Coordinates of C-alpha atoms and ligand atoms in Angstrom, one line a residue:
X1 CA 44.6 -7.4 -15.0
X2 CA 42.7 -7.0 -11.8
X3 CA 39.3 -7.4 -10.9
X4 CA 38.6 -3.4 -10.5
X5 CA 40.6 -2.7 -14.2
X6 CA 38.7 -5.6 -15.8
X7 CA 35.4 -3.7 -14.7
X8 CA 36.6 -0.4 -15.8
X9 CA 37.2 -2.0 -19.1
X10 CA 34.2 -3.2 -19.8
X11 CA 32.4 -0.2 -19.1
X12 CA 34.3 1.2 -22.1
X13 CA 33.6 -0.8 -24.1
X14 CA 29.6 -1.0 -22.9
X15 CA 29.5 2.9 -23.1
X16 CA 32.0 2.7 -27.0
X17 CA 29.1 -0.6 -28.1
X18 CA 26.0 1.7 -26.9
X19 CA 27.3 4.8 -28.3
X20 CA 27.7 3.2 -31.8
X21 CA 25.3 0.9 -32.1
X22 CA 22.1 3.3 -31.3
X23 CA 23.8 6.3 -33.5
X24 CA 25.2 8.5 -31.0
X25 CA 29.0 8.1 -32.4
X26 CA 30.2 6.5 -35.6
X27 CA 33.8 5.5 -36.9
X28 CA 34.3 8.1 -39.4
X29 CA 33.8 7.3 -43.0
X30 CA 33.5 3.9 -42.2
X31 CA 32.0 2.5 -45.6
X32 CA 35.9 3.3 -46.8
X33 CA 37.6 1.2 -43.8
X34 CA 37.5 4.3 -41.6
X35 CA 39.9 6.6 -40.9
X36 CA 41.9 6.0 -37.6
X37 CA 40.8 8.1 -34.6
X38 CA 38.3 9.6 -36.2
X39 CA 35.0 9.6 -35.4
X40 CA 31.3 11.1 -36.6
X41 CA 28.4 12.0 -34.6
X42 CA 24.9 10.2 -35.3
X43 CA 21.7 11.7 -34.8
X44 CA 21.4 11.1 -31.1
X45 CA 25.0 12.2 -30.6
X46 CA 25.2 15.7 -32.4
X47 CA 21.8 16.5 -30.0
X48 CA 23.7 15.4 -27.2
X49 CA 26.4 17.2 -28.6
X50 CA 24.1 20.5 -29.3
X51 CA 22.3 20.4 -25.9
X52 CA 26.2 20.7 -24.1
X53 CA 27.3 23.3 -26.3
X54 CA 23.8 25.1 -26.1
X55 CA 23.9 24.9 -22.0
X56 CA 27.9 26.1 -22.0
X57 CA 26.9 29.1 -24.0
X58 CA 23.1 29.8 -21.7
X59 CA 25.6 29.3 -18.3
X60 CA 28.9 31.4 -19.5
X61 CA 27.6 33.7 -22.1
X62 CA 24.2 34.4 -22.5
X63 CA 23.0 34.6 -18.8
X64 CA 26.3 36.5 -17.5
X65 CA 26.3 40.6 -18.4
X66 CA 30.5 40.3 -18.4
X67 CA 30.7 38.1 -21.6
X68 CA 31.4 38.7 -25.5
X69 CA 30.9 36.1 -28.1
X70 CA 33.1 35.1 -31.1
X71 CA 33.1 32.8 -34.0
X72 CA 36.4 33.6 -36.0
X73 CA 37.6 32.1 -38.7
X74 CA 39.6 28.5 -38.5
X75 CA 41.9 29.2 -40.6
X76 CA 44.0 32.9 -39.3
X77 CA 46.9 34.3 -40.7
X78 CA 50.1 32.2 -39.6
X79 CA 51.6 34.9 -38.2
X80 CA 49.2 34.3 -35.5
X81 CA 51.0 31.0 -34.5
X82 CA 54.6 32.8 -34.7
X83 CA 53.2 35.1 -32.1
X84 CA 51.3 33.0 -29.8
X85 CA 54.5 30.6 -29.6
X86 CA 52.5 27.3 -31.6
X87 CA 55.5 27.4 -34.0
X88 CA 58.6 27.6 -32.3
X89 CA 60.2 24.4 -32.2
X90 CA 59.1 23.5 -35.7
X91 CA 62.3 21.8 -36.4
X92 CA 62.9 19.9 -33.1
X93 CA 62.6 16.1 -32.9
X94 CA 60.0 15.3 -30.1
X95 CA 59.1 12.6 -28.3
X96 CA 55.8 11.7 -26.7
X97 CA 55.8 9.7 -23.3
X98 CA 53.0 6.9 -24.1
X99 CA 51.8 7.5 -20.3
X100 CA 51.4 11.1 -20.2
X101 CA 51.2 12.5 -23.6
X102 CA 53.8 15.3 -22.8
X103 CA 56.1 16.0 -26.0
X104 CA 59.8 16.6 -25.2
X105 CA 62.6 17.2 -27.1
X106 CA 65.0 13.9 -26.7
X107 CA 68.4 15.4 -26.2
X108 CA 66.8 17.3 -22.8
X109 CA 65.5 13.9 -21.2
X110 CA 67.5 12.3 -18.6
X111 CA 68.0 8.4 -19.4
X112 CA 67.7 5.3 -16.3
X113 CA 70.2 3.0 -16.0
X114 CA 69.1 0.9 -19.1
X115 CA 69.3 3.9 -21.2
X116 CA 65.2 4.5 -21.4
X117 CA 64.4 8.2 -21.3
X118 CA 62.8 9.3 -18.3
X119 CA 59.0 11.2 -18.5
X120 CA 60.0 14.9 -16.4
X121 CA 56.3 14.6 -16.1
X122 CA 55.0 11.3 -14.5
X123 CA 58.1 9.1 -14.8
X124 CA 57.3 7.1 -17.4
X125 CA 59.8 5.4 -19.4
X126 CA 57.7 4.3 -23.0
X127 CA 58.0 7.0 -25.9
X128 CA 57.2 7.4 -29.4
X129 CA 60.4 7.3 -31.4
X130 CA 61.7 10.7 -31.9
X131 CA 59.6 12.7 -35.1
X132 CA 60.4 16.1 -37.0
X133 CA 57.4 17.3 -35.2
X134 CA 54.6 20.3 -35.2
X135 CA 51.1 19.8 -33.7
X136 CA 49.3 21.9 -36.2
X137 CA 47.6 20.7 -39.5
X138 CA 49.3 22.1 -42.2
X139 CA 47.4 23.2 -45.7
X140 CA 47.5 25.8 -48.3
X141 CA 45.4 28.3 -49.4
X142 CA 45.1 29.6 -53.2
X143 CA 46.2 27.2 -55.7
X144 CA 49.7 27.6 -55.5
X145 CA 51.3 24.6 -53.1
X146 CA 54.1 26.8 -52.3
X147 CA 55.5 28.2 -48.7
X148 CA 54.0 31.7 -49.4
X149 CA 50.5 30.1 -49.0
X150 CA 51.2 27.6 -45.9
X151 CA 48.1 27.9 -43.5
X152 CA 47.5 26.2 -40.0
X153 CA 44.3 24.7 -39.2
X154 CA 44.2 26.5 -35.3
X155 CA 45.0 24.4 -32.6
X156 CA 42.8 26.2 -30.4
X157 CA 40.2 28.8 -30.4
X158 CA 41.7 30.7 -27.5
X159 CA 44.2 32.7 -30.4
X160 CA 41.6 34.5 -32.2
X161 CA 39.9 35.9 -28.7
X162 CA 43.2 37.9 -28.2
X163 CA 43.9 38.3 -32.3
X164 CA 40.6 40.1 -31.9
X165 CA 40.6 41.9 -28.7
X166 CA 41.0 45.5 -29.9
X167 CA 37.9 44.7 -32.5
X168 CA 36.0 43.7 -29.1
X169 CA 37.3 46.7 -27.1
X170 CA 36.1 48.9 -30.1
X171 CA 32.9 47.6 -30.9
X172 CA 31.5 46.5 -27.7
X173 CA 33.1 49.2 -25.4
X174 CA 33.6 46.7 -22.4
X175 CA 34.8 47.4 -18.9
X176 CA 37.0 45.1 -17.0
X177 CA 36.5 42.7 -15.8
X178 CA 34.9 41.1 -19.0
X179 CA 35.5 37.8 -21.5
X180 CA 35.4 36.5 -24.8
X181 CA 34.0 33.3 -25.2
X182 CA 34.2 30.9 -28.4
X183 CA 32.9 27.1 -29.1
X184 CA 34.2 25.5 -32.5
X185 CA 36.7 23.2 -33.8
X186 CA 39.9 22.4 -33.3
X187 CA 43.1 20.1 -34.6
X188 CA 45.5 18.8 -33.9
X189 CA 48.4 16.4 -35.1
X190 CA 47.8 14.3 -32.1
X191 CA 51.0 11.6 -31.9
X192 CA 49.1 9.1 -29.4
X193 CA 45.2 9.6 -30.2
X194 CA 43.0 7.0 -28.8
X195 CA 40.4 6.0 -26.1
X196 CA 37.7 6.7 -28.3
X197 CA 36.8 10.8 -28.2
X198 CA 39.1 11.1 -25.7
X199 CA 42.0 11.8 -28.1
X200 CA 41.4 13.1 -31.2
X201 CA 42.7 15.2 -34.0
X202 CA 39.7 16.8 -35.0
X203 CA 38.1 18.4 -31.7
X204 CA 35.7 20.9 -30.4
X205 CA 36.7 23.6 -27.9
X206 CA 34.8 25.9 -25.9
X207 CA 37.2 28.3 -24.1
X208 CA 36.7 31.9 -22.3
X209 CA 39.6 34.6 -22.3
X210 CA 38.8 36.1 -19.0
X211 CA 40.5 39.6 -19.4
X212 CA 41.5 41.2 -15.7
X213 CA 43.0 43.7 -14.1
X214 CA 46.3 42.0 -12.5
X215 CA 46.6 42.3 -9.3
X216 CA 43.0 40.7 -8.9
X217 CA 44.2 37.0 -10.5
X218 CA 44.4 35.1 -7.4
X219 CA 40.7 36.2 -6.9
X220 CA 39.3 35.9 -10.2
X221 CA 41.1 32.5 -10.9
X222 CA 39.0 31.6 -7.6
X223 CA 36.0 32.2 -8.5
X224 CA 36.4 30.6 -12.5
X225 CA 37.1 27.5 -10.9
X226 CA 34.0 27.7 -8.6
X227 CA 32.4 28.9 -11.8
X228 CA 34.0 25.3 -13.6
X229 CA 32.7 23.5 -10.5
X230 CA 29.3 24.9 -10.9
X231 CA 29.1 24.0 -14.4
X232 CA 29.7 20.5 -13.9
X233 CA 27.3 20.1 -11.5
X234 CA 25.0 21.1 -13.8
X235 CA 25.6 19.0 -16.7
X236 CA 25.8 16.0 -13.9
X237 CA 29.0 15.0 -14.1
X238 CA 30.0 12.2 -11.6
X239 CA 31.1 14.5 -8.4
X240 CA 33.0 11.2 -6.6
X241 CA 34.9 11.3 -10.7
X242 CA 36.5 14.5 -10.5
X243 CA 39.8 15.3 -9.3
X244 CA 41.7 18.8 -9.1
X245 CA 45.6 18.9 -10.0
X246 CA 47.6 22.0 -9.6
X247 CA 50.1 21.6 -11.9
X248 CA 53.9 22.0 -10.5
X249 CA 55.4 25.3 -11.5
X250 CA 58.3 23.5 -13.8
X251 CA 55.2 21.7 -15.5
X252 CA 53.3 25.0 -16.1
X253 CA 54.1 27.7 -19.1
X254 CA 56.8 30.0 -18.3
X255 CA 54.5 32.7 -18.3
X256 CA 51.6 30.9 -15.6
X257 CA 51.9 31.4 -12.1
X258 CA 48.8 29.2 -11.4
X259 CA 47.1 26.2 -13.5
X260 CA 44.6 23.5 -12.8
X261 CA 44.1 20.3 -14.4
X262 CA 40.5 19.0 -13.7
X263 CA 41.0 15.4 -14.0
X264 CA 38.3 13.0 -14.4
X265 CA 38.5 9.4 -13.2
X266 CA 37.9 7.5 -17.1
X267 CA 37.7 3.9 -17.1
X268 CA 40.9 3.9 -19.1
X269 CA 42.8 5.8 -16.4
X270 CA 42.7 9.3 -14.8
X271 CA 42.7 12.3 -17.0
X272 CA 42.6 15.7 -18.1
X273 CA 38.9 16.9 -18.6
X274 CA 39.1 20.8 -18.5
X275 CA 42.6 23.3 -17.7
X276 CA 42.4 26.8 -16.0
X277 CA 44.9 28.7 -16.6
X278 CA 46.1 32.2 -15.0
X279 CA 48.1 32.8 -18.8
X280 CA 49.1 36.8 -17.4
X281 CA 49.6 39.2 -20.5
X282 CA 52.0 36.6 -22.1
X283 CA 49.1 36.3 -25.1
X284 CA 48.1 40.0 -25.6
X285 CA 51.7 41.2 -25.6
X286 CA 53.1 38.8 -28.1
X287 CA 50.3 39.9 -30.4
X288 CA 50.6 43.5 -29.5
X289 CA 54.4 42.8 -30.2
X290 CA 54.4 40.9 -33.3
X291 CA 51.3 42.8 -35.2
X292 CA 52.5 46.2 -33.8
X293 CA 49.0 47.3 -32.9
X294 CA 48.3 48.9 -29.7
X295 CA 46.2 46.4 -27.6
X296 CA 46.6 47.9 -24.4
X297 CA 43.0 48.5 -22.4
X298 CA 42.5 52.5 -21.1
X299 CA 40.9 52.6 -18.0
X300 CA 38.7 55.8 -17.5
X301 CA 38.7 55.9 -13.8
X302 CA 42.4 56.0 -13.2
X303 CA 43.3 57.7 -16.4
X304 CA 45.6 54.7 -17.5
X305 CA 46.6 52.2 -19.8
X306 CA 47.6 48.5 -20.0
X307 CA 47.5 44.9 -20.9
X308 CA 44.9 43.1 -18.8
X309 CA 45.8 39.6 -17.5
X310 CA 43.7 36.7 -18.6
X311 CA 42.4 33.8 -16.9
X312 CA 41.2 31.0 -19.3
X313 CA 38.9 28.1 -18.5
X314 CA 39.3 25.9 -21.4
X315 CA 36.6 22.9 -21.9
X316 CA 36.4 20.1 -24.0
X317 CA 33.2 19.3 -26.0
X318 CA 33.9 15.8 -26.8
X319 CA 35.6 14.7 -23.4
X320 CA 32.4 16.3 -21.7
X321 CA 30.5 13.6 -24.0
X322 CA 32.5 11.0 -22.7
X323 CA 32.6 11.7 -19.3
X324 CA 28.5 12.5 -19.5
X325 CA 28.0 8.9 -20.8
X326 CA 30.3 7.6 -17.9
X327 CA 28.9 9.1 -15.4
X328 CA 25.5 8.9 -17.1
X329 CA 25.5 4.8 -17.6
X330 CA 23.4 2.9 -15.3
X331 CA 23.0 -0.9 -15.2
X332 CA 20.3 -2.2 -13.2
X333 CA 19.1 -6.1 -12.6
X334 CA 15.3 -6.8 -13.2
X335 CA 13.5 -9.9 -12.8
X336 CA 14.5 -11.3 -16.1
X337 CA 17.0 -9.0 -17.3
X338 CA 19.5 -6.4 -16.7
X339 CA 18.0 -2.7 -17.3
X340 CA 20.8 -0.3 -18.7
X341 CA 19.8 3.8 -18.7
X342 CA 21.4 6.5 -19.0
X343 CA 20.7 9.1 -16.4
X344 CA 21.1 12.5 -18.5
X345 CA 19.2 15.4 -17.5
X346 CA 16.3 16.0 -19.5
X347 CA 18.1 19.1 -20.9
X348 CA 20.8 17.2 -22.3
X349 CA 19.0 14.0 -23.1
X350 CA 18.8 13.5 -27.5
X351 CA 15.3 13.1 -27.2
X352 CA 13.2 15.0 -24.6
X353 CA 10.2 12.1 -25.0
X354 CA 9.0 9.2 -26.7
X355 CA 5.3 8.8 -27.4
X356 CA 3.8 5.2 -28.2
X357 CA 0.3 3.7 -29.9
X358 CA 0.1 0.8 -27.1
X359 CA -0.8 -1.1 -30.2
X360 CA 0.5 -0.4 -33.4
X361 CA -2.3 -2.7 -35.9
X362 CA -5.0 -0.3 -34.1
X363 CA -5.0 2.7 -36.3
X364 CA -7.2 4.6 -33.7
X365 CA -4.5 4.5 -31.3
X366 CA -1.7 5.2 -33.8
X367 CA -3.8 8.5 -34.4
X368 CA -4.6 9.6 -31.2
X369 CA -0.6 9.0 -30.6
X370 CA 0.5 11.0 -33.7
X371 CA -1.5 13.8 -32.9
X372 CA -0.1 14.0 -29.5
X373 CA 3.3 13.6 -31.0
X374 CA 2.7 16.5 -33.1
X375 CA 0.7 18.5 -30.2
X376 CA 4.0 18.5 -28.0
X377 CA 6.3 19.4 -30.9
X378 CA 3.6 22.4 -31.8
X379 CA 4.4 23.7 -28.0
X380 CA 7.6 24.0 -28.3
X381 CA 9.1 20.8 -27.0
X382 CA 12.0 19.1 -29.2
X383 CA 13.5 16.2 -30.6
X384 CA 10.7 14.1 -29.5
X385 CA 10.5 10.2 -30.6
X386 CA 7.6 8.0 -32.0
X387 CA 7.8 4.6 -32.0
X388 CA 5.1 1.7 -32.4
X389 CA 7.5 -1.1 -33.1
X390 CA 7.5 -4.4 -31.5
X391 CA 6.2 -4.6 -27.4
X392 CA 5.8 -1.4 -25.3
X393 CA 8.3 -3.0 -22.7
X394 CA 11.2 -3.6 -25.6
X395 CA 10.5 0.3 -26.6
X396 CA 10.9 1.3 -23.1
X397 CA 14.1 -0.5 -23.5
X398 CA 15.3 1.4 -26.3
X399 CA 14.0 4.8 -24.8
X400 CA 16.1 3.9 -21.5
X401 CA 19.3 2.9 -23.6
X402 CA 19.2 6.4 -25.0
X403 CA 18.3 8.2 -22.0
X404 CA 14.8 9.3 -23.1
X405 CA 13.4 10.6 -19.6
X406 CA 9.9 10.3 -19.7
X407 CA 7.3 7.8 -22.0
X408 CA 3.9 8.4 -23.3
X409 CA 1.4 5.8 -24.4
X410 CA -1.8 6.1 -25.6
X411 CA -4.1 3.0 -24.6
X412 CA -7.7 2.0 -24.9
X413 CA -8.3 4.1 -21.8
X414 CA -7.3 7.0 -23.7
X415 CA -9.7 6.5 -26.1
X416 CA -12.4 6.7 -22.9
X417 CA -11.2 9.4 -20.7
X418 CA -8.0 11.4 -23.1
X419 CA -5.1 10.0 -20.3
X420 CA -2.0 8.8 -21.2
X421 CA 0.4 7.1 -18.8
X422 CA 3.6 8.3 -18.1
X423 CA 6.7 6.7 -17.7
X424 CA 9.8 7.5 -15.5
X425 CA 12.8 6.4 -17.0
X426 CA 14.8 6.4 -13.4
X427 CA 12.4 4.8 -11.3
X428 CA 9.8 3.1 -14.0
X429 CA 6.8 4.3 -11.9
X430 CA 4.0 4.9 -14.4
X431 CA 1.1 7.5 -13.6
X432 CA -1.6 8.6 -15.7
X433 CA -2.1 12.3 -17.3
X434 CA -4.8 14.2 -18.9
X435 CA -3.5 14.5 -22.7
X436 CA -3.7 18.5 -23.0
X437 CA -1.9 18.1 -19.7
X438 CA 1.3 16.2 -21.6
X439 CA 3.4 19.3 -22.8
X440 CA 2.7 21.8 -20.1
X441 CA 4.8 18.4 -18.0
X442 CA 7.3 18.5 -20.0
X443 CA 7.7 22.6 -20.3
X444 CA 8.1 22.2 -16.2
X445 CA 10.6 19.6 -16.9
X446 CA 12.5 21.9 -19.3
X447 CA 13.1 24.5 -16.9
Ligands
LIG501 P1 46.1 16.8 -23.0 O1 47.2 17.1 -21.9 O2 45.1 15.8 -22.7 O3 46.8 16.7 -24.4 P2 46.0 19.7 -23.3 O4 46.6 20.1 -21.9 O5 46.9 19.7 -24.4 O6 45.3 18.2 -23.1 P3 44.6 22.0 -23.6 O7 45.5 22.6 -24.6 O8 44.5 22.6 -22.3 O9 44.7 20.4 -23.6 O10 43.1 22.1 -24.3 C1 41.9 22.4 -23.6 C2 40.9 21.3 -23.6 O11 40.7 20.9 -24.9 C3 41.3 20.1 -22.8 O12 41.1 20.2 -21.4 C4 40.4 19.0 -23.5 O13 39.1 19.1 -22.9 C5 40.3 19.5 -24.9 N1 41.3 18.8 -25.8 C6 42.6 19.0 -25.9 N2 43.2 18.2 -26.8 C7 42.2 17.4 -27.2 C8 42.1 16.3 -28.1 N3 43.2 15.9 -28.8 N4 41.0 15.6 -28.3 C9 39.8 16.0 -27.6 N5 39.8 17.0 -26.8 C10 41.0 17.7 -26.5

């Protein structure tokens, strides 16, 4: 192992440790031995989780006039899965390469000279031995365990934005260029998961169908990646992190004459953080194909009809977590001890603030801190933390760990002239600030 992998590693586990042991992510029903792969979101995590979801849907919904949400059902009717393509090759045996994750079908991979298939995609030469394989989660619905009442737990959410295209085009009455845009779950029978929310089988998504006219694609893709790019910024991913691969034309869907892979440089290698795809008419036709329903767009201007091309950007809520703490987790050497924060904007930070009673056996500074914990919460500023346990320095500690960016504590002074001192998390400068000053600061902040 070198030097440079040996670091990498460690981070992992640093950032895996921190994000466990103060509740942002928890092994999944762990009391029971914990179910592989699977993992459950403490308090600190589903706000972290929340605040990216929250910002996704402000930045590519709510603030943009083009845009159409959806929350559709999980679980759609199978035939859904024929059309879209999910369940052709239900009865082939696949193999996954252990580098790559790409699923083949053995009998089409070339072997070396010792006989070890070959990865078409990145060489490798480790698979998984060859499995009767489909990526969807199987159930039934009714009581009857029967074929007749097979249902598919969706593998993505992009499906149900085309399933429900004509709804859109009726209800809403948009023009083109316009999009439907969906967060919320979804599975997958994942051969290889792993790296802790990197691979899972139980994910969220948050995907836009961005419906077109098509002989504007090469534009419009252009300006959703600038659109990915701007949103990443934004969060604060690490820019020096993030890598952009256009994937070869034999590695993209038959029916894609452009994808990107925005890679992300993860301590355990480099990897796929978000696709965009230019996916043509390939989805709407199938559907309009297999349901028989007319799902053509009629555009008033030029008096015609026709299937609009789609360009989807297609985000990950969990590998967004990861990559936030990553880039997020600082260490930094102190006198006595090594500081470790993490840098999150206060947007996405768990808690906006913490608020401490320098003292907590003097019950007039306990009160005066409560009632300026309360105060902020009153205007309008949320999760907030209290804390009065053990030394202020250890609670700055924990505020920092967590990514809390600004401190309050009430001292004796307050008691004299109503300031409070406030803490930078970043650069640890304190300065003091009139009390009814306190959430009007952090209102700016929130901006
Ligand atoms: P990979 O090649 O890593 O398996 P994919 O190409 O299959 O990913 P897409 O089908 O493009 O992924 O899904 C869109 C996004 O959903 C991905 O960019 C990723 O952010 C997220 N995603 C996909 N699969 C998983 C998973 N098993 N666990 C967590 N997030 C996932």
């Amino acid at each position: 192992m070198t030097k440079e992998n040996k670091k990498e590693g460690d981070l992992m586990d640093k950032i895996v440790s921190l994000a466990k042991r103060r509740g942002f992510v928890f092994p999944s029903s762990e009391i029971y031995g914990g179910l592989a792969n699977a993992w459950d979101f403490g308090p600190l995590g589903v706000e972290l989780k929340n605040n990216i979801k929250k910002l996704w849907w402000e930045f590519f919904v709510q603030k943009r006039d083009d845009m159409y949400g959806l929350d559709a059902a999980l679980l759609m009717n199978p035939k859904t899965w024929v059309a879209s393509g999910h369940l052709r090759g239900f009865s082939d045996a696949l193999v996954e390469c252990k580098k790559c994750h790409e699923r083949y079908r053995a009998d089409i991979l070339e072997k070396d000279k010792k006989e070890n298939y070959i990865c078409p995609s990145c060489g490798g030469i480790e698979f998984t031995e060859p499995k009767q394989f489909n990526l969807m989660l199987k159930t039934f619905l009714g009581p009857a365990e029967d074929e007749a009442h097979i249902v598919y737990f969706r593998p993505e959410t992009a499906q149900a934005m085309f399933v429900d295209f004509k709804q859109i085009l009726d209800t809403m009455s948009p023009k083109l260029p316009f999009g439907i845009a969906q967060v919320g779950k979804a599975f997958r029978n994942e051969i290889t998961p792993g790296n802790f929310v990197f691979r899972t089988r139980e994910f969220e998504q948050m995907e836009i169908e961005y419906f077109i006219k098509p002989n504007e694609w090469e534009d419009r893709f252009e300006y959703w990646l600038s659109q990915m790019k701007e949103w990443m910024k934004l969060v604060g991913l690490d820019e020096s992190k993030i890598s952009y691969l256009e994937v070869p034309e034999h590695e993209r869907a038959h029916y894609s004459k452009r994808t990107i892979d925005i890679e992300f440089e993860f301590p355990f290698g480099k990897k796929e953080l978000y696709g965009l795809a230019y996916r043509g008419d390939f989805d709407l036709k199938s559907h309009q194909e297999a349901s028989g329903q007319n799902l053509e767009y009629f555009d008033e201007k030029a008096s015609e009809k026709f299937l609009p091309h789609v360009i989807e950007p297609s985000l990950g809520v969990e590998r967004t977590l990861l990559a936030l703490l990553i880039s997020a987790y600082r260490e930094e050497k102190t006198e006595k001890e090594t500081r470790v924060y993490l840098d999150f904007d206060i947007k996405l930070a768990p808690y906006k603030a913490a608020i401490f009673p320098l003292m907590a056996n003097k019950p007039e500074l306990v009160k005066k801190a409560q009632d300026l914990f309360h105060g902020i919460k009153k205007s309008g500023v949320y999760p907030i933390a209290f804390d009065d346990g053990g030394n202020v320095g250890k609670r700055y500690r924990r505020q920092d760990e967590i990514g809390t960016p600004y401190c309050f504590t009430v001292d004796f002074q307050t008691l004299e002239d109503d300031t409070v001192t406030v803490r930078d998390r970043n650069t640890m400068n304190q300065e003091r600030i009139e009390v009814e000053r306190v959430p009007e600061f952090l209102l700016n902040k929130l901006k």
